């Protein structure tokens, strides 16, 4: 059955400041949408708001899942309804192993009488770990504790593969990945494509999208989606950046420019490219 996540004229405040200023976006299962845009434009804010993070205050607009008001649902209810967020900065949790965490999350989605067979679970987890070319000890270590940046990102994708959400929001899963890891992560995301899977892939890089087949590309600026197109937008942004969109739409934002510079400078892939020069 086709499912729909619909965001209408969404306005969100963070600590009293308006960050999202009227976002409109509809994602159906079977579709993969990319959201690109300079840093500080509200991409992560949108991701956290969809998932229900308490810091993000919806001041107007709506988010609906199959017509039902998502904003009335708690975070765990949203997860059980089929939503998944791969975070830009995954948390470290000491004392709970990765595999316990995943199993608990999987079981939380079942009725209380139903359990997951341990044998099936381990088999599936082993396969997912090997698909992602992760170290086989990672599932048995505490969640994200001492994981490298790249391992944390792969771990988010591991959770996604196991949980099989209907809607996945992937927030900059490419940051901190080297070229090989980028390909592995991208291919694993792409393999999730299917009629029961819809995704929002947030990135400010085109590289990840070499491996993920996207249906729509949205450009976000100053808290709004200002342009929507197909894959042709990815190449254009890679070659020309975002200035042409600002010119086209008459947007001026010096602050965003400055922020983007700082963050790009600390990006692993960028450094790698610079080293090549
Ligand atoms: P992006 O993901 O596009 O880089 P973000 O959504 O992270 O942008 O941030 C948009 C703006 O909201 C930034 O100015 C950021 O400083 C602010 N912001 C986001 N989250 C918080 C927060 N938890 N506390 C304070 N400010 C925040
Ligand atoms: Mg972000």
Short mmCIF file of C-alpha atoms and ligand atoms in Angstrom, two decimals:
data_model
loop_
_atom_site.label_atom_id
_atom_site.label_comp_id
_atom_site.label_asym_id
_atom_site.label_seq_id
_atom_site.Cartn_x
_atom_site.Cartn_y
_atom_site.Cartn_z
CA UNK A 1 0.00 0.00 0.00
CA UNK A 2 1.31 3.40 -0.94
CA UNK A 3 2.02 5.63 2.06
CA UNK A 4 2.36 9.39 2.05
CA UNK A 5 4.28 11.85 4.19
CA UNK A 6 3.00 15.34 3.58
CA UNK A 7 4.48 18.57 4.90
CA UNK A 8 2.43 21.70 4.41
CA UNK A 9 3.54 25.29 5.01
CA UNK A 10 5.65 24.20 7.99
CA UNK A 11 7.02 26.91 10.26
CA UNK A 12 9.41 25.91 13.04
CA UNK A 13 11.09 27.88 15.81
CA UNK A 14 14.27 26.81 17.53
CA UNK A 15 14.90 28.57 20.83
CA UNK A 16 12.54 31.33 19.86
CA UNK A 17 14.01 31.93 16.41
CA UNK A 18 12.14 31.03 13.25
CA UNK A 19 14.25 28.55 11.27
CA UNK A 20 11.73 26.90 8.94
CA UNK A 21 9.64 29.49 7.14
CA UNK A 22 7.03 27.57 5.22
CA UNK A 23 8.27 24.19 3.97
CA UNK A 24 6.12 22.22 1.55
CA UNK A 25 7.10 18.66 0.63
CA UNK A 26 5.27 15.45 -0.19
CA UNK A 27 7.05 12.11 -0.21
CA UNK A 28 5.38 8.86 -1.21
CA UNK A 29 6.73 5.37 -0.65
CA UNK A 30 8.59 4.32 -3.77
CA UNK A 31 10.21 7.74 -4.11
CA UNK A 32 13.61 9.07 -3.10
CA UNK A 33 13.92 12.81 -2.61
CA UNK A 34 17.19 14.64 -2.15
CA UNK A 35 17.33 17.89 -0.19
CA UNK A 36 20.42 19.94 -0.90
CA UNK A 37 21.35 23.38 0.33
CA UNK A 38 24.05 25.40 2.04
CA UNK A 39 24.72 24.83 5.74
CA UNK A 40 22.52 26.54 8.26
CA UNK A 41 19.47 26.66 6.01
CA UNK A 42 17.32 24.35 8.14
CA UNK A 43 17.80 20.88 6.63
CA UNK A 44 18.54 19.17 9.95
CA UNK A 45 15.80 21.23 11.58
CA UNK A 46 13.33 19.75 9.10
CA UNK A 47 14.63 16.22 9.79
CA UNK A 48 14.39 16.62 13.58
CA UNK A 49 10.94 18.19 13.35
CA UNK A 50 9.59 15.28 11.29
CA UNK A 51 10.95 12.89 13.90
CA UNK A 52 9.50 14.93 16.77
CA UNK A 53 12.53 16.32 18.62
CA UNK A 54 11.27 18.38 21.56
CA UNK A 55 13.50 21.39 20.85
CA UNK A 56 11.80 22.11 17.54
CA UNK A 57 8.58 24.02 18.01
CA UNK A 58 6.07 23.90 15.17
CA UNK A 59 4.40 27.31 15.13
CA UNK A 60 2.18 26.69 12.11
CA UNK A 61 1.62 24.32 9.23
CA UNK A 62 1.21 20.56 9.33
CA UNK A 63 2.85 17.20 8.83
CA UNK A 64 0.60 14.30 7.89
CA UNK A 65 1.29 10.62 7.55
CA UNK A 66 -1.33 8.94 5.41
CA UNK A 67 -3.64 11.81 6.26
CA UNK A 68 -3.18 11.50 10.06
CA UNK A 69 -1.64 14.32 12.07
CA UNK A 70 1.98 13.31 12.72
CA UNK A 71 2.49 16.27 15.05
CA UNK A 72 0.13 14.66 17.57
CA UNK A 73 2.37 11.59 17.79
CA UNK A 74 5.28 11.07 20.19
CA UNK A 75 8.73 10.16 18.90
CA UNK A 76 8.30 6.43 19.58
CA UNK A 77 4.89 6.43 17.93
CA UNK A 78 6.39 8.02 14.85
CA UNK A 79 9.07 5.32 14.78
CA UNK A 80 6.46 2.60 15.12
CA UNK A 81 4.45 4.23 12.35
CA UNK A 82 7.41 3.54 10.06
CA UNK A 83 9.59 6.65 10.26
CA UNK A 84 13.35 6.48 10.69
CA UNK A 85 15.95 9.21 11.07
CA UNK A 86 19.66 8.69 10.44
CA UNK A 87 21.11 11.54 12.44
CA UNK A 88 23.79 13.94 11.31
CA UNK A 89 25.44 13.54 14.73
CA UNK A 90 24.52 10.10 16.15
CA UNK A 91 24.55 9.81 19.95
CA UNK A 92 26.90 7.54 21.87
CA UNK A 93 25.12 5.37 24.41
CA UNK A 94 27.22 3.49 26.90
CA UNK A 95 25.95 0.28 28.47
CA UNK A 96 23.74 -0.87 25.61
CA UNK A 97 25.20 -2.83 22.76
CA UNK A 98 24.48 -2.01 19.20
CA UNK A 99 22.74 -5.33 18.53
CA UNK A 100 20.58 -5.07 21.71
CA UNK A 101 19.57 -1.60 20.63
CA UNK A 102 18.55 -2.74 17.17
CA UNK A 103 16.69 -5.80 18.46
CA UNK A 104 14.80 -3.72 21.03
CA UNK A 105 13.86 -1.18 18.36
CA UNK A 106 12.65 -3.97 16.07
CA UNK A 107 10.59 -5.60 18.82
CA UNK A 108 9.07 -2.26 19.82
CA UNK A 109 7.38 -2.26 16.44
CA UNK A 110 5.71 -5.62 17.00
CA UNK A 111 2.71 -6.49 19.17
CA UNK A 112 3.72 -7.49 22.68
CA UNK A 113 3.05 -11.21 21.99
CA UNK A 114 5.36 -11.26 19.00
CA UNK A 115 9.09 -11.72 19.31
CA UNK A 116 11.87 -11.85 16.80
CA UNK A 117 13.62 -15.18 16.56
CA UNK A 118 17.16 -14.73 17.84
CA UNK A 119 18.50 -17.02 15.14
CA UNK A 120 16.85 -15.04 12.34
CA UNK A 121 17.92 -11.77 13.92
CA UNK A 122 21.57 -12.75 14.15
CA UNK A 123 21.59 -14.07 10.60
CA UNK A 124 20.08 -10.89 9.27
CA UNK A 125 22.36 -8.67 11.35
CA UNK A 126 25.44 -10.56 10.16
CA UNK A 127 24.37 -10.10 6.57
CA UNK A 128 23.72 -6.39 7.03
CA UNK A 129 27.10 -5.95 8.73
CA UNK A 130 28.82 -7.68 5.85
CA UNK A 131 26.83 -5.74 3.21
CA UNK A 132 28.10 -2.56 4.83
CA UNK A 133 31.62 -3.97 5.14
CA UNK A 134 31.64 -3.12 8.83
CA UNK A 135 33.89 -4.74 11.40
CA UNK A 136 32.15 -7.82 12.74
CA UNK A 137 32.70 -6.70 16.34
CA UNK A 138 30.72 -3.47 15.91
CA UNK A 139 27.30 -4.99 16.72
CA UNK A 140 28.63 -6.18 20.08
CA UNK A 141 30.13 -2.88 21.15
CA UNK A 142 28.26 -0.19 23.02
CA UNK A 143 26.16 1.96 20.72
CA UNK A 144 28.44 4.33 18.82
CA UNK A 145 30.87 4.51 21.75
CA UNK A 146 34.35 5.13 20.40
CA UNK A 147 33.12 4.62 16.83
CA UNK A 148 34.87 6.72 14.20
CA UNK A 149 32.75 9.27 12.34
CA UNK A 150 32.46 6.91 9.37
CA UNK A 151 31.57 3.93 11.57
CA UNK A 152 28.77 5.94 13.19
CA UNK A 153 27.33 6.75 9.78
CA UNK A 154 27.48 3.15 8.63
CA UNK A 155 25.85 2.18 11.88
CA UNK A 156 22.88 4.43 11.15
CA UNK A 157 22.48 2.64 7.82
CA UNK A 158 22.81 -0.71 9.58
CA UNK A 159 19.87 0.26 11.80
CA UNK A 160 17.88 1.34 8.75
CA UNK A 161 18.53 -1.96 6.97
CA UNK A 162 17.37 -3.92 9.99
CA UNK A 163 14.34 -1.76 10.83
CA UNK A 164 13.13 -1.46 7.22
CA UNK A 165 11.22 1.79 7.72
CA UNK A 166 8.63 3.01 5.24
CA UNK A 167 10.18 6.46 5.38
CA UNK A 168 13.83 7.12 6.06
CA UNK A 169 15.29 10.57 6.56
CA UNK A 170 19.03 10.44 6.07
CA UNK A 171 20.75 13.56 7.36
CA UNK A 172 24.21 14.06 5.86
CA UNK A 173 25.09 10.39 6.10
CA UNK A 174 27.96 11.21 3.75
CA UNK A 175 29.86 13.56 6.05
CA UNK A 176 32.99 11.96 7.46
CA UNK A 177 32.99 9.11 4.95
CA UNK A 178 35.95 8.37 2.73
CA UNK A 179 35.38 7.60 -0.93
CA UNK A 180 35.00 3.82 -0.50
CA UNK A 181 32.65 4.15 2.47
CA UNK A 182 30.62 6.68 0.54
CA UNK A 183 30.07 4.16 -2.24
CA UNK A 184 29.16 1.35 0.17
CA UNK A 185 26.71 3.50 2.10
CA UNK A 186 25.22 4.94 -1.10
CA UNK A 187 24.75 1.50 -2.65
CA UNK A 188 23.14 0.14 0.50
CA UNK A 189 20.69 3.03 0.57
CA UNK A 190 19.94 2.55 -3.10
CA UNK A 191 19.24 -1.15 -2.52
CA UNK A 192 16.45 -0.16 -0.12
CA UNK A 193 14.56 1.37 -3.03
CA UNK A 194 11.21 -0.28 -3.56
CA UNK A 195 7.50 0.30 -3.33
CA UNK A 196 7.46 0.21 0.49
CA UNK A 197 10.33 2.61 0.94
CA UNK A 198 10.45 6.36 0.62
CA UNK A 199 13.43 8.49 1.56
CA UNK A 200 14.57 12.02 2.12
CA UNK A 201 18.32 12.19 1.55
CA UNK A 202 19.85 15.37 2.94
CA UNK A 203 23.28 16.31 1.67
CA UNK A 204 25.29 19.29 0.57
CA UNK A 205 27.41 17.10 -1.65
CA UNK A 206 26.63 15.62 -5.01
CA UNK A 207 29.01 12.69 -4.49
CA UNK A 208 26.59 10.59 -2.45
CA UNK A 209 23.99 11.02 -5.16
CA UNK A 210 26.30 9.31 -7.65
CA UNK A 211 25.23 6.09 -5.93
CA UNK A 212 21.65 6.83 -4.96
CA UNK A 213 19.06 7.06 -7.67
CA UNK A 214 16.89 10.04 -6.76
CA UNK A 215 13.54 10.97 -8.24
CA UNK A 216 13.39 14.57 -7.05
CA UNK A 217 15.93 17.15 -5.95
CA UNK A 218 14.89 20.03 -3.70
CA UNK A 219 17.02 23.03 -2.89
CA UNK A 220 16.58 24.49 0.56
CA UNK A 221 17.57 28.03 1.40
CA UNK A 222 16.69 30.27 4.32
CA UNK A 223 14.21 27.82 5.76
CA UNK A 224 12.27 27.11 2.58
CA UNK A 225 12.41 24.78 -0.37
CA UNK A 226 13.09 27.29 -3.10
CA UNK A 227 13.51 25.02 -6.08
CA UNK A 228 12.53 21.48 -7.09
CA UNK A 229 13.76 19.55 -10.06
CA UNK A 230 15.32 16.30 -11.16
CA UNK A 231 18.87 14.97 -11.22
CA UNK A 232 20.03 17.75 -13.51
CA UNK A 233 20.05 20.05 -10.47
CA UNK A 234 22.72 17.92 -8.76
CA UNK A 235 25.31 18.45 -11.50
CA UNK A 236 24.51 22.11 -11.79
CA UNK A 237 25.03 22.65 -8.07
CA UNK A 238 28.26 20.70 -8.15
CA UNK A 239 29.59 22.89 -10.94
CA UNK A 240 28.12 26.25 -10.00
CA UNK A 241 27.26 26.12 -6.29
CA UNK A 242 24.16 27.88 -5.03
CA UNK A 243 24.82 31.45 -6.14
CA UNK A 244 22.83 31.15 -9.36
CA UNK A 245 19.74 30.16 -7.39
CA UNK A 246 20.20 33.14 -5.09
CA UNK A 247 20.47 35.39 -8.11
CA UNK A 248 17.52 33.78 -9.83
CA UNK A 249 15.35 34.21 -6.76
CA UNK A 250 16.87 37.42 -5.45
CA UNK A 251 18.05 35.91 -2.14
CA UNK A 252 20.85 37.60 -0.24
CA UNK A 253 22.37 35.95 2.78
CA UNK A 254 25.94 36.71 3.73
CA UNK A 255 25.72 34.77 6.99
CA UNK A 256 24.93 31.51 5.25
CA UNK A 257 27.92 31.95 2.96
CA UNK A 258 30.30 32.36 5.91
CA UNK A 259 28.93 29.35 7.75
CA UNK A 260 29.14 27.11 4.73
CA UNK A 261 32.79 27.94 4.30
CA UNK A 262 33.70 26.87 7.82
CA UNK A 263 31.81 23.59 7.68
CA UNK A 264 33.01 22.54 4.24
CA UNK A 265 36.57 23.14 5.39
CA UNK A 266 36.20 20.43 8.03
CA UNK A 267 34.71 17.87 5.68
CA UNK A 268 36.75 14.71 5.14
CA UNK A 269 36.01 14.32 1.45
CA UNK A 270 36.87 17.91 0.80
CA UNK A 271 40.24 17.46 2.48
CA UNK A 272 40.87 14.40 0.41
CA UNK A 273 40.18 16.35 -2.75
CA UNK A 274 42.44 19.12 -1.62
CA UNK A 275 45.22 16.66 -0.91
CA UNK A 276 44.97 15.41 -4.48
CA UNK A 277 45.47 18.86 -5.93
P1 LIG B 1 21.43 22.71 8.14
O1 LIG B 1 21.14 21.31 8.56
O2 LIG B 1 20.77 23.09 6.86
O3 LIG B 1 22.87 22.99 8.12
P2 LIG B 1 20.24 23.39 10.68
O4 LIG B 1 18.82 22.96 10.58
O5 LIG B 1 21.16 22.53 11.45
O6 LIG B 1 20.79 23.69 9.22
O7 LIG B 1 20.28 24.82 11.35
C1 LIG B 1 19.51 25.92 10.90
C2 LIG B 1 19.64 27.05 11.88
O8 LIG B 1 19.01 26.72 13.10
C3 LIG B 1 21.07 27.41 12.23
O9 LIG B 1 21.16 28.80 12.30
C4 LIG B 1 21.28 26.75 13.57
O10 LIG B 1 22.23 27.46 14.33
C5 LIG B 1 19.91 26.83 14.18
N1 LIG B 1 19.67 25.67 15.07
C6 LIG B 1 19.39 24.42 14.68
N2 LIG B 1 19.24 23.60 15.75
C7 LIG B 1 19.43 24.36 16.83
C8 LIG B 1 19.40 24.10 18.25
N3 LIG B 1 19.15 22.88 18.72
N4 LIG B 1 19.65 25.14 19.06
C9 LIG B 1 19.90 26.37 18.57
N5 LIG B 1 19.94 26.68 17.26
C10 LIG B 1 19.70 25.70 16.40
MG1 LIG B 2 22.39 19.75 9.02
#
